[in-house]
Amino acid sequence: MSSLLATAVAHPNIAFIKYWGNRSEDLRLPVNGSISMNMDGLITRTTVHFDAGYEKDRLAINEIQVDGKGLDRVVKILEIVRAAAGISLKASVSSTNNFPTGAGIASSAAAFAALAQASVTALGLDWSEAKVSRLARLGSGSASRSVPGGFVEWYLGDSDEACYAETIAPKEHWSLVDCVAIVSSSHKKTGSTEGHLLASTSPLQIARAVDTPRRISLCRQAIFEKDMSKLASILQLDSDMMHSVMMTSTPALFYWQPETMAVMKKVQQWRDEGLQAGYTIDAGPNVHVICEAKKADEVAKLLKKIPGVQKILVSPVGDGVRIEG
Amino acid sequence: MSSLLATAVAHPNIAFIKYWGNRSEDLRLPVNGSISMNMDGLITRTTVHFDAGYEKDRLAINEIQVDGKGLDRVVKILEIVRAAAGISLKASVSSTNNFPTGAGIASSAAAFAALAQASVTALGLDWSEAKVSRLARLGSGSASRSVPGGFVEWYLGDSDEACYAETIAPKEHWSLVDCVAIVSSSHKKTGSTEGHLLASTSPLQIARAVDTPRRISLCRQAIFEKDMSKLASILQLDSDMMHSVMMTSTPALFYWQPETMAVMKKVQQWRDEGLQAGYTIDAGPNVHVICEAKKADEVAKLLKKIPGVQKILVSPVGDGVRIEG
């Protein structure tokens, strides 16, 4: 065998209970467990091609060659699968997104989920979903959650082996949508990987971590019971708690923009008026508004009216990573 | 004696290390110690008149009669001084502010400092500053800090007796100013008294409280060393920590408006560019920008250019409460 190839597609995910801070940076073992849904419609497609003709690993994102740290993170994953398969072929990795990179849509989550699955399949390894999830985690923590489909929990675990994500409810369980209000598509100043390193500098992080099992439990309940009001409450609280930690880190990380806050306030106002929808915000300025599919048109229409909102992306609950072709 | 009268003037204060949450609601013993400067130029003038002709206590704020809870808080203070003086005369309390009420300028702090001092003086009680500070505290916690002059620390204390404020540096020590960017003068939705009751519902409050001695110590150092860069850092962190607790309470308290955040971001940008100024925000939308007096014109001019900023109030460091006439 001198040429091995596979293509995988994966979706980003939006966390209802957020991941922020690692207890082991190297293994990306998180300080707290998290829950998310995959975002259908937003797709990363990654082809991994191991071939004797390559002298070194190479990476192209949206057809642009990437070197340095971006390539290093990819090589780390390739090294693991090569070691598992007992081969030494170098690879060409080519990844394309149909959504803007680095603006609060977790592009690295979809990217590393697709990379992990494509690498494993290309080398013919017979790995479980949990094992692929763990591999994806080593590239980007939240990528572990883009491997299984539907509603997903990433377990804290007490070891590398126990720290993976799995489906807690299939996408058919509950027709939710994520209406993303894009207020800026500029690249964020501080990426998540650097951000996680700062989490422990916030005096509030320890309290956030300690409180997580309570929030995880409330969020699971809200999903199992399909209780949108309960979900909206815990979504918003969890997002606000993560941003509290970010804003009180040294240096302070302010991902919220004035426009972000304008959307947050509107969503809260709609909730007070009886429209069940909740906001959650990742490491970027855009606002993810979660609601039931039957409310999506109304929510999207209202979001469009808010000054500063440039466009709306609407994502239903998506599948996990899968091999194409 | 059937008629006893005194008039006191006091300034609001702006906290560098904030007070949020009580360990005893009734005695207003705070969860954490705090540090502030009095705000010269903003004045509350309160006359207390005990007279045999009054059948009940009455209160006028800016010449409007106040009943209900507002009056009850004042009567509580009057009852204490009457008991100390051994008299039973009812009083008329008349208070006027030269600044907008209930919009993030701590009007209750100046009001209860002036009320406490005027009541004590009207009844001829020979009370120490610390004792007047404790009395003011019973009406509004932060009022304890408007009793002494200059830069003030309110001690946590281990009892009612030990829980008072005192000057840690006179106003002449350091020519600071507070440039208040008014982004809204509307009355705030949730007053501080109700807000303090919610502090313990935030999972982050305990971590904020535990970390306070560290922040108090940094703030004291910054004041003693007249180190504006150090002061700006701790100011902003402390304010952001309090608002983190507010935003993660149940129900959530969002005092920040989009315009508030626009000012915060500008101030941080100026700091990054070398202009030493720091923001701090109370339980309202306005932004207090602290800087050295020599930078006040530049800061005020820059603040005026930010969309959403309606006007700027500039306050140097002020004196404590004093009797007029």
PDB file of N, CA and C in Angstrom, chain A residues 245-319:
ATOM      1  N   VAL A 245     -15.968  34.310  33.213  1.00  0.00           N
ATOM      2  CA  VAL A 245     -14.591  33.835  33.413  1.00  0.00           C
ATOM      3  C   VAL A 245     -13.652  34.486  32.401  1.00  0.00           C
ATOM      4  N   MET A 246     -14.090  34.537  31.149  1.00  0.00           N
ATOM      5  CA  MET A 246     -13.253  35.137  30.102  1.00  0.00           C
ATOM      6  C   MET A 246     -12.940  36.609  30.410  1.00  0.00           C
ATOM      7  N   MET A 247     -13.956  37.353  30.810  1.00  0.00           N
ATOM      8  CA  MET A 247     -13.793  38.793  31.023  1.00  0.00           C
ATOM      9  C   MET A 247     -12.976  39.104  32.266  1.00  0.00           C
ATOM     10  N   THR A 248     -12.880  38.119  33.179  1.00  0.00           N
ATOM     11  CA  THR A 248     -12.125  38.343  34.416  1.00  0.00           C
ATOM     12  C   THR A 248     -10.803  37.580  34.421  1.00  0.00           C
ATOM     13  N   SER A 249     -10.396  37.119  33.237  1.00  0.00           N
ATOM     14  CA  SER A 249      -9.059  36.526  33.097  1.00  0.00           C
ATOM     15  C   SER A 249      -8.020  37.642  33.013  1.00  0.00           C
ATOM     16  N   THR A 250      -6.763  37.263  33.139  1.00  0.00           N
ATOM     17  CA  THR A 250      -5.668  38.209  32.931  1.00  0.00           C
ATOM     18  C   THR A 250      -4.770  37.668  31.841  1.00  0.00           C
ATOM     19  N   PRO A 251      -4.704  38.307  30.651  1.00  0.00           N
ATOM     20  CA  PRO A 251      -5.488  39.487  30.253  1.00  0.00           C
ATOM     21  C   PRO A 251      -6.958  39.131  30.064  1.00  0.00           C
ATOM     22  N   ALA A 252      -7.804  40.148  30.159  1.00  0.00           N
ATOM     23  CA  ALA A 252      -9.246  39.948  30.014  1.00  0.00           C
ATOM     24  C   ALA A 252      -9.596  39.634  28.561  1.00  0.00           C
ATOM     25  N   LEU A 253     -10.508  38.676  28.393  1.00  0.00           N
ATOM     26  CA  LEU A 253     -10.983  38.335  27.052  1.00  0.00           C
ATOM     27  C   LEU A 253     -12.427  38.789  26.915  1.00  0.00           C
ATOM     28  N   PHE A 254     -12.644  39.796  26.108  1.00  0.00           N
ATOM     29  CA  PHE A 254     -14.004  40.287  25.854  1.00  0.00           C
ATOM     30  C   PHE A 254     -14.418  39.868  24.457  1.00  0.00           C
ATOM     31  N   TYR A 255     -15.195  38.807  24.341  1.00  0.00           N
ATOM     32  CA  TYR A 255     -15.681  38.394  23.020  1.00  0.00           C
ATOM     33  C   TYR A 255     -16.973  39.121  22.669  1.00  0.00           C
ATOM     34  N   TRP A 256     -17.696  39.576  23.674  1.00  0.00           N
ATOM     35  CA  TRP A 256     -18.927  40.329  23.421  1.00  0.00           C
ATOM     36  C   TRP A 256     -18.598  41.680  22.787  1.00  0.00           C
ATOM     37  N   GLN A 257     -19.386  42.039  21.795  1.00  0.00           N
ATOM     38  CA  GLN A 257     -19.343  43.374  21.228  1.00  0.00           C
ATOM     39  C   GLN A 257     -20.632  44.083  21.640  1.00  0.00           C
ATOM     40  N   PRO A 258     -20.701  45.407  21.489  1.00  0.00           N
ATOM     41  CA  PRO A 258     -21.970  46.092  21.790  1.00  0.00           C
ATOM     42  C   PRO A 258     -23.149  45.452  21.037  1.00  0.00           C
ATOM     43  N   GLU A 259     -22.922  45.031  19.797  1.00  0.00           N
ATOM     44  CA  GLU A 259     -23.989  44.404  18.997  1.00  0.00           C
ATOM     45  C   GLU A 259     -24.385  43.046  19.596  1.00  0.00           C
ATOM     46  N   THR A 260     -23.405  42.321  20.128  1.00  0.00           N
ATOM     47  CA  THR A 260     -23.679  41.040  20.795  1.00  0.00           C
ATOM     48  C   THR A 260     -24.654  41.269  21.939  1.00  0.00           C
ATOM     49  N   MET A 261     -24.345  42.276  22.730  1.00  0.00           N
ATOM     50  CA  MET A 261     -25.172  42.580  23.898  1.00  0.00           C
ATOM     51  C   MET A 261     -26.567  43.042  23.480  1.00  0.00           C
ATOM     52  N   ALA A 262     -26.654  43.772  22.390  1.00  0.00           N
ATOM     53  CA  ALA A 262     -27.970  44.216  21.900  1.00  0.00           C
ATOM     54  C   ALA A 262     -28.833  42.991  21.572  1.00  0.00           C
ATOM     55  N   VAL A 263     -28.238  41.969  20.945  1.00  0.00           N
ATOM     56  CA  VAL A 263     -28.997  40.750  20.622  1.00  0.00           C
ATOM     57  C   VAL A 263     -29.371  39.999  21.902  1.00  0.00           C
ATOM     58  N   MET A 264     -28.425  39.872  22.833  1.00  0.00           N
ATOM     59  CA  MET A 264     -28.705  39.188  24.101  1.00  0.00           C
ATOM     60  C   MET A 264     -29.911  39.820  24.792  1.00  0.00           C
ATOM     61  N   LYS A 265     -29.919  41.139  24.828  1.00  0.00           N
ATOM     62  CA  LYS A 265     -31.005  41.849  25.527  1.00  0.00           C
ATOM     63  C   LYS A 265     -32.341  41.629  24.830  1.00  0.00           C
ATOM     64  N   LYS A 266     -32.321  41.603  23.502  1.00  0.00           N
ATOM     65  CA  LYS A 266     -33.569  41.374  22.753  1.00  0.00           C
ATOM     66  C   LYS A 266     -34.101  39.970  23.030  1.00  0.00           C
ATOM     67  N   VAL A 267     -33.222  38.980  23.013  1.00  0.00           N
ATOM     68  CA  VAL A 267     -33.655  37.593  23.244  1.00  0.00           C
ATOM     69  C   VAL A 267     -34.276  37.468  24.639  1.00  0.00           C
ATOM     70  N   GLN A 268     -33.627  38.106  25.615  1.00  0.00           N
ATOM     71  CA  GLN A 268     -34.183  38.061  26.980  1.00  0.00           C
ATOM     72  C   GLN A 268     -35.562  38.727  27.017  1.00  0.00           C
ATOM     73  N   GLN A 269     -35.680  39.825  26.294  1.00  0.00           N
ATOM     74  CA  GLN A 269     -36.984  40.523  26.234  1.00  0.00           C
ATOM     75  C   GLN A 269     -38.055  39.629  25.612  1.00  0.00           C
ATOM     76  N   TRP A 270     -37.706  38.930  24.518  1.00  0.00           N
ATOM     77  CA  TRP A 270     -38.677  38.017  23.895  1.00  0.00           C
ATOM     78  C   TRP A 270     -39.094  36.921  24.878  1.00  0.00           C
ATOM     79  N   ARG A 271     -38.104  36.393  25.621  1.00  0.00           N
ATOM     80  CA  ARG A 271     -38.423  35.349  26.612  1.00  0.00           C
ATOM     81  C   ARG A 271     -39.409  35.889  27.645  1.00  0.00           C
ATOM     82  N   ASP A 272     -39.134  37.106  28.117  1.00  0.00           N
ATOM     83  CA  ASP A 272     -40.018  37.709  29.123  1.00  0.00           C
ATOM     84  C   ASP A 272     -41.421  37.885  28.551  1.00  0.00           C
ATOM     85  N   GLU A 273     -41.498  38.062  27.234  1.00  0.00           N
ATOM     86  CA  GLU A 273     -42.803  38.244  26.589  1.00  0.00           C
ATOM     87  C   GLU A 273     -43.427  36.914  26.167  1.00  0.00           C
ATOM     88  N   GLY A 274     -42.719  35.792  26.411  1.00  0.00           N
ATOM     89  CA  GLY A 274     -43.321  34.484  26.160  1.00  0.00           C
ATOM     90  C   GLY A 274     -42.796  33.718  24.957  1.00  0.00           C
ATOM     91  N   LEU A 275     -41.884  34.309  24.188  1.00  0.00           N
ATOM     92  CA  LEU A 275     -41.301  33.573  23.063  1.00  0.00           C
ATOM     93  C   LEU A 275     -40.113  32.766  23.580  1.00  0.00           C
ATOM     94  N   GLN A 276     -40.232  31.438  23.536  1.00  0.00           N
ATOM     95  CA  GLN A 276     -39.186  30.607  24.131  1.00  0.00           C
ATOM     96  C   GLN A 276     -38.003  30.435  23.191  1.00  0.00           C
ATOM     97  N   ALA A 277     -36.933  31.126  23.507  1.00  0.00           N
ATOM     98  CA  ALA A 277     -35.677  31.045  22.762  1.00  0.00           C
ATOM     99  C   ALA A 277     -34.589  31.443  23.742  1.00  0.00           C
ATOM    100  N   GLY A 278     -33.395  30.916  23.571  1.00  0.00           N
ATOM    101  CA  GLY A 278     -32.311  31.256  24.495  1.00  0.00           C
ATOM    102  C   GLY A 278     -31.030  31.517  23.734  1.00  0.00           C
ATOM    103  N   TYR A 279     -30.211  32.433  24.251  1.00  0.00           N
ATOM    104  CA  TYR A 279     -28.956  32.727  23.558  1.00  0.00           C
ATOM    105  C   TYR A 279     -27.790  31.970  24.177  1.00  0.00           C
ATOM    106  N   THR A 280     -26.804  31.722  23.357  1.00  0.00           N
ATOM    107  CA  THR A 280     -25.529  31.205  23.854  1.00  0.00           C
ATOM    108  C   THR A 280     -24.438  31.709  22.918  1.00  0.00           C
ATOM    109  N   ILE A 281     -23.285  32.031  23.476  1.00  0.00           N
ATOM    110  CA  ILE A 281     -22.236  32.700  22.705  1.00  0.00           C
ATOM    111  C   ILE A 281     -20.920  31.980  22.928  1.00  0.00           C
ATOM    112  N   ASP A 282     -20.228  31.639  21.851  1.00  0.00           N
ATOM    113  CA  ASP A 282     -18.932  30.981  21.961  1.00  0.00           C
ATOM    114  C   ASP A 282     -17.808  32.019  22.035  1.00  0.00           C
ATOM    115  N   ALA A 283     -16.610  31.611  21.722  1.00  0.00           N
ATOM    116  CA  ALA A 283     -15.466  32.522  21.810  1.00  0.00           C
ATOM    117  C   ALA A 283     -15.420  33.440  20.597  1.00  0.00           C
ATOM    118  N   GLY A 284     -16.478  34.234  20.434  1.00  0.00           N
ATOM    119  CA  GLY A 284     -16.599  35.158  19.317  1.00  0.00           C
ATOM    120  C   GLY A 284     -17.802  36.033  19.562  1.00  0.00           C
ATOM    121  N   PRO A 285     -18.060  36.988  18.663  1.00  0.00           N
ATOM    122  CA  PRO A 285     -19.119  37.970  18.910  1.00  0.00           C
ATOM    123  C   PRO A 285     -20.528  37.537  18.486  1.00  0.00           C
ATOM    124  N   ASN A 286     -20.635  36.443  17.716  1.00  0.00           N
ATOM    125  CA  ASN A 286     -21.947  36.078  17.183  1.00  0.00           C
ATOM    126  C   ASN A 286     -22.834  35.438  18.236  1.00  0.00           C
ATOM    127  N   VAL A 287     -24.137  35.589  18.058  1.00  0.00           N
ATOM    128  CA  VAL A 287     -25.078  35.076  19.064  1.00  0.00           C
ATOM    129  C   VAL A 287     -25.860  33.901  18.476  1.00  0.00           C
ATOM    130  N   HIS A 288     -25.769  32.767  19.128  1.00  0.00           N
ATOM    131  CA  HIS A 288     -26.531  31.580  18.739  1.00  0.00           C
ATOM    132  C   HIS A 288     -27.854  31.608  19.503  1.00  0.00           C
ATOM    133  N   VAL A 289     -28.947  31.663  18.775  1.00  0.00           N
ATOM    134  CA  VAL A 289     -30.256  31.684  19.429  1.00  0.00           C
ATOM    135  C   VAL A 289     -30.934  30.334  19.167  1.00  0.00           C
ATOM    136  N   ILE A 290     -31.122  29.591  20.239  1.00  0.00           N
ATOM    137  CA  ILE A 290     -31.676  28.236  20.153  1.00  0.00           C
ATOM    138  C   ILE A 290     -33.187  28.311  20.382  1.00  0.00           C
ATOM    139  N   CYS A 291     -33.939  27.675  19.495  1.00  0.00           N
ATOM    140  CA  CYS A 291     -35.395  27.615  19.688  1.00  0.00           C
ATOM    141  C   CYS A 291     -35.935  26.361  19.002  1.00  0.00           C
ATOM    142  N   GLU A 292     -37.213  26.073  19.195  1.00  0.00           N
ATOM    143  CA  GLU A 292     -37.815  24.946  18.516  1.00  0.00           C
ATOM    144  C   GLU A 292     -38.024  25.323  17.040  1.00  0.00           C
ATOM    145  N   ALA A 293     -37.968  24.317  16.164  1.00  0.00           N
ATOM    146  CA  ALA A 293     -38.015  24.568  14.714  1.00  0.00           C
ATOM    147  C   ALA A 293     -39.247  25.377  14.322  1.00  0.00           C
ATOM    148  N   LYS A 294     -40.362  25.119  14.995  1.00  0.00           N
ATOM    149  CA  LYS A 294     -41.601  25.833  14.648  1.00  0.00           C
ATOM    150  C   LYS A 294     -41.517  27.334  14.934  1.00  0.00           C
ATOM    151  N   LYS A 295     -40.549  27.755  15.738  1.00  0.00           N
ATOM    152  CA  LYS A 295     -40.375  29.183  16.049  1.00  0.00           C
ATOM    153  C   LYS A 295     -39.247  29.819  15.234  1.00  0.00           C
ATOM    154  N   ALA A 296     -38.584  29.025  14.396  1.00  0.00           N
ATOM    155  CA  ALA A 296     -37.363  29.507  13.725  1.00  0.00           C
ATOM    156  C   ALA A 296     -37.630  30.710  12.825  1.00  0.00           C
ATOM    157  N   ASP A 297     -38.732  30.666  12.056  1.00  0.00           N
ATOM    158  CA  ASP A 297     -39.025  31.785  11.155  1.00  0.00           C
ATOM    159  C   ASP A 297     -39.242  33.078  11.933  1.00  0.00           C
ATOM    160  N   GLU A 298     -40.009  32.955  12.994  1.00  0.00           N
ATOM    161  CA  GLU A 298     -40.298  34.134  13.819  1.00  0.00           C
ATOM    162  C   GLU A 298     -39.007  34.688  14.435  1.00  0.00           C
ATOM    163  N   VAL A 299     -38.184  33.802  14.976  1.00  0.00           N
ATOM    164  CA  VAL A 299     -36.931  34.237  15.612  1.00  0.00           C
ATOM    165  C   VAL A 299     -35.992  34.867  14.579  1.00  0.00           C
ATOM    166  N   ALA A 300     -35.860  34.217  13.422  1.00  0.00           N
ATOM    167  CA  ALA A 300     -34.951  34.742  12.387  1.00  0.00           C
ATOM    168  C   ALA A 300     -35.405  36.129  11.916  1.00  0.00           C
ATOM    169  N   LYS A 301     -36.714  36.279  11.761  1.00  0.00           N
ATOM    170  CA  LYS A 301     -37.280  37.560  11.317  1.00  0.00           C
ATOM    171  C   LYS A 301     -37.009  38.668  12.344  1.00  0.00           C
ATOM    172  N   LEU A 302     -37.209  38.331  13.616  1.00  0.00           N
ATOM    173  CA  LEU A 302     -36.952  39.303  14.686  1.00  0.00           C
ATOM    174  C   LEU A 302     -35.461  39.647  14.767  1.00  0.00           C
ATOM    175  N   LEU A 303     -34.621  38.629  14.629  1.00  0.00           N
ATOM    176  CA  LEU A 303     -33.170  38.866  14.710  1.00  0.00           C
ATOM    177  C   LEU A 303     -32.706  39.822  13.608  1.00  0.00           C
ATOM    178  N   LYS A 304     -33.264  39.636  12.421  1.00  0.00           N
ATOM    179  CA  LYS A 304     -32.856  40.467  11.276  1.00  0.00           C
ATOM    180  C   LYS A 304     -33.112  41.955  11.503  1.00  0.00           C
ATOM    181  N   LYS A 305     -34.111  42.232  12.336  1.00  0.00           N
ATOM    182  CA  LYS A 305     -34.476  43.638  12.595  1.00  0.00           C
ATOM    183  C   LYS A 305     -33.517  44.356  13.540  1.00  0.00           C
ATOM    184  N   ILE A 306     -32.673  43.589  14.242  1.00  0.00           N
ATOM    185  CA  ILE A 306     -31.810  44.221  15.253  1.00  0.00           C
ATOM    186  C   ILE A 306     -30.622  44.891  14.563  1.00  0.00           C
ATOM    187  N   PRO A 307     -30.409  46.190  14.826  1.00  0.00           N
ATOM    188  CA  PRO A 307     -29.276  46.884  14.199  1.00  0.00           C
ATOM    189  C   PRO A 307     -27.961  46.184  14.545  1.00  0.00           C
ATOM    190  N   GLY A 308     -27.110  46.002  13.570  1.00  0.00           N
ATOM    191  CA  GLY A 308     -25.818  45.354  13.800  1.00  0.00           C
ATOM    192  C   GLY A 308     -25.806  43.890  13.399  1.00  0.00           C
ATOM    193  N   VAL A 309     -26.996  43.292  13.230  1.00  0.00           N
ATOM    194  CA  VAL A 309     -27.052  41.898  12.786  1.00  0.00           C
ATOM    195  C   VAL A 309     -26.910  41.875  11.268  1.00  0.00           C
ATOM    196  N   GLN A 310     -25.848  41.219  10.808  1.00  0.00           N
ATOM    197  CA  GLN A 310     -25.543  41.235   9.365  1.00  0.00           C
ATOM    198  C   GLN A 310     -26.269  40.139   8.615  1.00  0.00           C
ATOM    199  N   LYS A 311     -26.305  38.950   9.177  1.00  0.00           N
ATOM    200  CA  LYS A 311     -27.093  37.873   8.571  1.00  0.00           C
ATOM    201  C   LYS A 311     -27.382  36.787   9.586  1.00  0.00           C
ATOM    202  N   ILE A 312     -28.280  35.869   9.185  1.00  0.00           N
ATOM    203  CA  ILE A 312     -28.695  34.791  10.075  1.00  0.00           C
ATOM    204  C   ILE A 312     -28.376  33.463   9.394  1.00  0.00           C
ATOM    205  N   LEU A 313     -27.735  32.567  10.115  1.00  0.00           N
ATOM    206  CA  LEU A 313     -27.568  31.183   9.646  1.00  0.00           C
ATOM    207  C   LEU A 313     -28.513  30.320  10.471  1.00  0.00           C
ATOM    208  N   VAL A 314     -29.302  29.477   9.824  1.00  0.00           N
ATOM    209  CA  VAL A 314     -30.218  28.619  10.583  1.00  0.00           C
ATOM    210  C   VAL A 314     -29.787  27.154  10.452  1.00  0.00           C
ATOM    211  N   SER A 315     -29.472  26.524  11.588  1.00  0.00           N
ATOM    212  CA  SER A 315     -29.029  25.125  11.587  1.00  0.00           C
ATOM    213  C   SER A 315     -29.928  24.249  12.428  1.00  0.00           C
ATOM    214  N   PRO A 316     -30.534  23.233  11.851  1.00  0.00           N
ATOM    215  CA  PRO A 316     -31.194  22.213  12.667  1.00  0.00           C
ATOM    216  C   PRO A 316     -30.128  21.334  13.333  1.00  0.00           C
ATOM    217  N   VAL A 317     -30.588  20.349  14.120  1.00  0.00           N
ATOM    218  CA  VAL A 317     -29.651  19.425  14.772  1.00  0.00           C
ATOM    219  C   VAL A 317     -29.042  18.507  13.709  1.00  0.00           C
ATOM    220  N   GLY A 318     -27.742  18.331  13.773  1.00  0.00           N
ATOM    221  CA  GLY A 318     -27.044  17.593  12.713  1.00  0.00           C
ATOM    222  C   GLY A 318     -26.517  16.231  13.141  1.00  0.00           C
ATOM    223  N   ASP A 319     -26.068  15.471  12.139  1.00  0.00           N
ATOM    224  CA  ASP A 319     -25.460  14.161  12.371  1.00  0.00           C
ATOM    225  C   ASP A 319     -24.031  14.308  12.871  1.00  0.00           C
TER     226      ASP A 319
END
